[in-house]
C-alpha cells in the first residue's frame, strides 16, 4: 500500500486496520517506521507525517525487495520499517 | 426540515444490481435498445428492451457503453455508477475486464480516448447504516478458490477507485492478464507499451484519497499490477480483513 498519491497529500484522522492481511513479494515496499525518532524532524515519527494510525491484528508484511509493508510511504521522505508481526 | 431531508437523505430502500455471464446489454436513455435494467438476477430473456435481467459486463455498472470523453459522474449514463449510495452490486461469473476493450484509441468502452482513466470510477458513498456494497458472488462463503476476478487492462490506471465513504468490497480478486513491467531493471520479460497500441496492463489495483473512509476490503486478493496494489492516502477508517496484496511491481 502506498499512501502517497504523488503529491504528498497528508492524511488526517486516518486509521488503517489490517486484520489477517498479508503483503508480500511486491517489488518495492517502502514505509515509514512506526515509532522511531525522525532524523529529519527530531520527533518521534509515529506516522506523524501522514496522520495515520495503524492497527495490525495480525498482519504479515514480508518478502518484498526493499522492506516489508508499504505503510505510509511518502516520496520525498522515504523511511523503511522493520517490523516483525507474528500471525496468531 | 422534511423538505431538506428529502433532498439530502439517501433513500431507505436500496437497490441490488447484478452482473452475470448470461445477462444482457444495459438499457439507458442513450442505449434505448439495451436489453436489461440490471436489477434482477436473471438471464437475458432474448427479446424486448429494458427487461428485468442482469447485465452481461461488469463495466455496465458504471457505463452504458455510449460515447463520452468525461470520466465523471456528470457524464451519466455514459460514465458514472448506476444506482445510489447504499445499493448492492453483485458480480457473478468472471473474469471480467475493466478498462477499455482493446489496445487502440478507438477501443474505448463508454469513455473514449483515455484508456488510463477507464477503470471503475468512485462508487456512490453509502451511509453509516447502509454501506454501498460491491460483492463477488461468493461473498457469503468466500475462499481462496472462489473469488470473483476483475482484471484491468490496456493501460488502465486503477481497476477500482474508492474515493468514497461507507463502501464494502468483498470476495473480489484484482489483477491483470499480462507480464510486462514498468518498474525495475532489466525489464523482464519486457517493458509495457504505454502508448497506442497499448499492452494489456494495469497500473494499480485500487486508488484512494482523503475522501476514502469507512471502507471495508474483505476477502480480497490484489496482485500482479505494474505499480501498486493500493495507492493513495485515506481520510478515515479503512479496514482490510483477510486481504492478500502480492506480486505488484511498485509496492503492495
XYZ file of C-alpha atoms in Angstrom:
340
model
C 0.000 0.000 0.000
C 1.398 3.316 -0.949
C -0.305 6.184 0.795
C 1.346 8.888 -1.218
C -0.593 9.870 -4.275
C 2.488 11.544 -5.662
C 1.608 14.884 -4.103
C 2.476 14.128 -0.500
C -1.149 14.700 0.479
C -1.377 14.476 4.275
C -3.804 12.141 5.924
C -5.959 13.325 8.801
C -7.696 11.017 11.263
C -6.702 8.120 9.077
C -6.928 4.688 10.613
C -5.773 1.580 8.817
C -6.978 -1.628 10.363
C -5.231 -4.681 8.940
C -6.724 -7.938 10.127
C -5.310 -11.156 8.699
C -3.651 -9.244 5.889
C -0.582 -10.432 4.018
C 1.584 -8.044 1.999
C 4.368 -9.927 0.271
C 6.543 -10.290 -2.810
C 5.930 -6.775 -4.001
C 8.711 -5.025 -5.856
C 9.293 -2.172 -3.503
C 7.613 -1.716 -0.215
C 8.832 1.462 1.402
C 7.300 2.586 4.596
C 7.777 4.934 7.475
C 8.815 3.440 10.742
C 6.016 3.142 13.162
C 7.856 4.536 16.183
C 11.319 5.959 15.823
C 12.893 9.340 16.174
C 12.979 11.063 12.846
C 16.403 12.259 11.710
C 14.602 14.967 9.791
C 12.358 16.471 12.426
C 13.854 15.110 15.624
C 10.429 13.991 16.726
C 9.111 10.538 17.234
C 7.552 9.801 13.923
C 4.602 7.717 14.959
C 3.410 8.300 11.440
C 3.018 11.968 12.174
C 3.910 12.812 8.626
C 0.743 11.259 7.441
C -1.510 11.240 10.459
C -2.088 7.558 10.103
C -2.982 5.258 12.945
C -2.077 1.695 12.159
C -3.679 -1.347 13.707
C -2.365 -4.812 12.984
C -4.435 -7.763 14.112
C -2.423 -9.785 12.946
C -0.949 -8.827 9.620
C 2.063 -10.257 7.888
C 4.195 -7.984 5.714
C 7.089 -9.995 4.284
C 9.346 -10.893 1.403
C 9.417 -7.741 -0.638
C 12.565 -6.488 -2.271
C 13.013 -3.389 -0.170
C 11.297 -3.730 3.159
C 8.127 -5.163 4.472
C 4.798 -3.430 4.461
C 4.395 -0.348 2.393
C 2.758 1.728 5.015
C 2.716 5.500 4.875
C 5.308 5.771 2.172
C 5.993 9.307 1.084
C 8.016 10.019 -1.991
C 10.129 12.778 -0.547
C 10.641 11.178 2.818
C 11.352 7.523 2.465
C 11.767 5.526 5.613
C 11.650 1.815 5.875
C 10.273 -0.204 8.703
C 11.439 -3.467 10.002
C 8.584 -4.880 11.913
C 8.103 -8.469 12.764
C 4.487 -9.348 13.123
C 3.716 -12.896 14.008
C 0.476 -14.345 12.863
C -1.577 -15.676 15.710
C -36.811 20.112 7.601
C -38.654 17.301 5.901
C -38.104 19.004 2.570
C -34.396 19.361 3.252
C -34.158 15.731 4.217
C -35.930 14.703 1.073
C -33.199 16.444 -0.852
C -30.238 15.344 1.194
C -31.062 11.981 2.686
C -30.361 8.722 0.961
C -33.365 6.554 0.199
C -34.178 3.940 2.803
C -34.827 1.334 0.134
C -31.682 0.243 -1.610
C -31.427 -1.483 -4.953
C -29.446 -4.578 -5.851
C -27.735 -4.716 -9.217
C -26.485 -7.833 -10.948
C -23.892 -8.878 -13.489
C -23.748 -12.417 -14.828
C -22.348 -14.062 -17.959
C -25.781 -14.821 -19.404
C -27.099 -11.327 -18.747
C -27.763 -8.750 -21.418
C -26.728 -5.335 -22.598
C -27.621 -2.307 -20.491
C -30.664 -0.239 -21.257
C -30.451 3.522 -20.785
C -31.678 6.742 -22.273
C -28.661 6.623 -24.558
C -28.895 2.903 -25.228
C -32.626 2.505 -25.923
C -32.136 -0.921 -27.445
C -30.409 -2.264 -24.369
C -31.939 -5.444 -23.077
C -31.567 -5.316 -19.312
C -32.052 -2.913 -16.434
C -29.606 -4.826 -14.209
C -31.978 -5.132 -11.262
C -32.803 -8.849 -11.450
C -30.599 -11.878 -11.006
C -31.885 -13.317 -14.270
C -30.520 -14.174 -17.692
C -31.225 -12.131 -20.811
C -34.640 -13.353 -21.985
C -33.582 -12.899 -25.595
C -36.234 -10.369 -26.552
C -37.518 -6.952 -25.620
C -35.806 -3.939 -24.108
C -35.301 -2.763 -20.541
C -36.135 -6.177 -19.148
C -35.591 -7.108 -15.529
C -32.413 -9.039 -16.089
C -28.719 -8.829 -15.202
C -26.043 -7.009 -17.173
C -23.554 -9.103 -19.121
C -20.485 -6.962 -18.453
C -19.282 -5.589 -15.125
C -18.496 -2.287 -16.813
C -22.235 -1.733 -17.256
C -22.265 -0.873 -13.566
C -20.507 2.376 -14.456
C -21.045 2.920 -18.164
C -23.796 2.186 -20.647
C -21.152 1.988 -23.358
C -22.214 5.214 -25.069
C -19.563 7.665 -26.152
C -18.166 10.164 -23.719
C -14.869 11.820 -23.012
C -15.917 12.754 -19.477
C -14.894 10.243 -16.820
C -17.010 11.846 -14.093
C -20.483 11.145 -12.755
C -21.789 14.157 -14.681
C -21.473 12.059 -17.825
C -24.061 9.578 -16.557
C -25.263 7.272 -18.095
C -22.218 7.281 -20.349
C -19.987 7.186 -17.270
C -20.590 7.018 -13.538
C -22.128 4.316 -11.404
C -25.723 3.347 -11.889
C -27.728 3.355 -8.673
C -27.287 5.246 -5.433
C -25.376 5.128 -2.208
C -26.354 2.107 -0.152
C -27.018 -0.058 -3.175
C -25.556 -3.539 -3.577
C -23.712 -4.688 -6.687
C -23.352 -8.446 -7.123
C -20.919 -9.789 -9.678
C -21.356 -13.360 -10.865
C -19.047 -15.285 -13.144
C -15.908 -13.683 -14.473
C -13.113 -12.955 -15.001
C -14.345 -9.529 -16.020
C -12.302 -6.979 -17.915
C -12.016 -3.428 -16.556
C -10.747 -0.672 -18.820
C -11.142 -0.234 -22.495
C -11.793 -3.221 -24.739
C -8.720 -3.168 -26.951
C -5.276 -1.681 -27.460
C -6.159 1.134 -29.814
C -7.502 4.628 -29.353
C -10.953 3.729 -30.635
C -11.381 0.716 -28.367
C -12.915 2.645 -25.504
C -15.979 1.215 -23.774
C -18.006 4.273 -22.864
C -15.103 6.537 -22.059
C -13.248 7.305 -25.272
C -9.664 8.290 -25.833
C -8.482 7.875 -22.250
C -7.606 4.269 -21.504
C -5.727 5.315 -18.387
C -8.889 6.671 -16.703
C -11.145 3.856 -17.863
C -11.266 1.959 -14.600
C -14.271 1.700 -12.354
C -14.959 5.223 -11.095
C -15.770 6.031 -7.488
C -18.872 4.176 -6.344
C -21.574 6.213 -4.657
C -20.924 6.637 -0.974
C -23.256 4.867 1.391
C -24.097 5.864 4.930
C -23.051 4.502 8.290
C -26.216 2.406 8.341
C -26.337 1.493 4.667
C -22.995 0.818 3.106
C -22.658 0.590 -0.631
C -21.578 -2.988 -1.275
C -19.635 -4.407 -4.211
C -19.666 -8.158 -3.886
C -18.262 -11.151 -5.642
C -20.979 -13.746 -5.878
C -19.437 -15.989 -3.216
C -19.158 -13.280 -0.604
C -21.184 -15.351 1.833
C -18.667 -18.216 1.790
C -15.606 -16.691 0.217
C -12.398 -18.697 -0.095
C -9.118 -18.523 -1.979
C -10.688 -20.515 -4.788
C -13.954 -18.729 -5.416
C -13.262 -15.020 -5.592
C -14.666 -13.052 -8.498
C -11.852 -11.733 -10.667
C -11.768 -8.220 -12.095
C -8.744 -7.712 -14.310
C -7.541 -4.381 -15.573
C -6.028 -3.940 -18.975
C -4.912 -1.755 -21.842
C -3.246 0.799 -19.654
C -5.927 1.388 -17.060
C -4.621 3.411 -14.138
C -6.601 1.634 -11.439
C -9.124 -1.151 -11.645
C -11.173 0.290 -8.822
C -11.413 3.819 -7.468
C -12.550 4.033 -3.868
C -12.560 7.759 -3.244
C -15.832 7.218 -1.457
C -17.127 6.521 2.022
C -19.096 3.710 3.619
C -18.276 1.209 0.916
C -17.666 -2.536 1.318
C -15.813 -4.591 -1.278
C -15.863 -8.319 -0.667
C -14.691 -11.553 -2.254
C -13.007 -9.958 -5.238
C -9.652 -10.620 -6.865
C -7.989 -7.724 -8.668
C -5.248 -8.415 -11.191
C -4.220 -8.103 -14.842
C -3.535 -10.600 -17.641
C -0.050 -9.817 -18.888
C 3.573 -9.978 -17.789
C 5.163 -6.755 -18.990
C 6.602 -4.448 -16.365
C 7.009 -0.720 -15.801
C 9.403 -0.763 -12.866
C 12.723 -2.472 -12.424
C 15.838 -3.154 -14.421
C 16.302 -5.176 -16.505
C 12.771 -5.122 -17.895
C 11.866 -8.765 -17.909
C 10.177 -10.046 -19.964
C 9.619 -6.593 -21.486
C 8.534 -3.056 -20.752
C 4.836 -2.363 -21.117
C 3.943 -0.361 -24.177
C 2.156 2.673 -22.775
C 1.040 4.329 -25.993
C -1.231 3.035 -28.731
C -1.392 0.189 -29.420
C -1.200 -0.451 -25.706
C -0.063 -3.542 -23.927
C -2.762 -5.178 -21.858
C -1.507 -3.988 -18.484
C -2.987 -2.240 -15.455
C -1.024 0.041 -13.160
C -2.818 -0.153 -9.808
C -5.462 -2.245 -8.157
C -7.234 0.351 -6.024
C -6.834 4.112 -5.781
C -7.946 6.038 -2.718
C -7.756 9.624 -1.466
C -8.626 11.611 1.629
C -12.314 11.192 0.805
C -11.875 7.495 1.473
C -13.196 6.469 4.871
C -15.257 3.763 6.469
C -14.257 1.403 3.712
C -14.078 -2.342 4.187
C -11.929 -4.555 1.994
C -12.729 -8.144 2.877
C -11.553 -11.392 1.329
C -9.556 -9.821 -1.465
C -6.509 -10.836 -3.475
C -4.752 -7.928 -5.146
C -1.826 -8.976 -7.286
C 0.225 -8.520 -10.424
C -0.058 -4.805 -11.037
C 2.809 -2.943 -12.622
C 2.716 -0.285 -9.917
C 0.797 -0.629 -6.647
C -1.821 -2.889 -5.212
C -3.364 0.041 -3.353
C -2.313 3.645 -3.790
C -3.324 6.953 -2.263
C -3.895 8.498 1.148
C -7.001 7.787 3.204
C -9.305 10.065 5.141
C -10.595 7.899 7.951
C -11.076 4.280 8.847
C -10.103 1.695 6.263
C -10.325 -1.923 7.319
C -8.745 -4.754 5.404
C -9.843 -8.194 6.549
C -8.353 -11.330 5.025
C -6.635 -9.444 2.215
C -3.513 -10.575 0.362
C -1.537 -7.992 -1.603
C 1.272 -9.602 -3.560
C 3.487 -9.548 -6.660
C 2.920 -5.911 -7.520
C 5.782 -4.170 -9.295
C 5.877 -0.950 -7.325
C 4.578 -1.688 -3.858
C 1.836 -3.546 -2.091
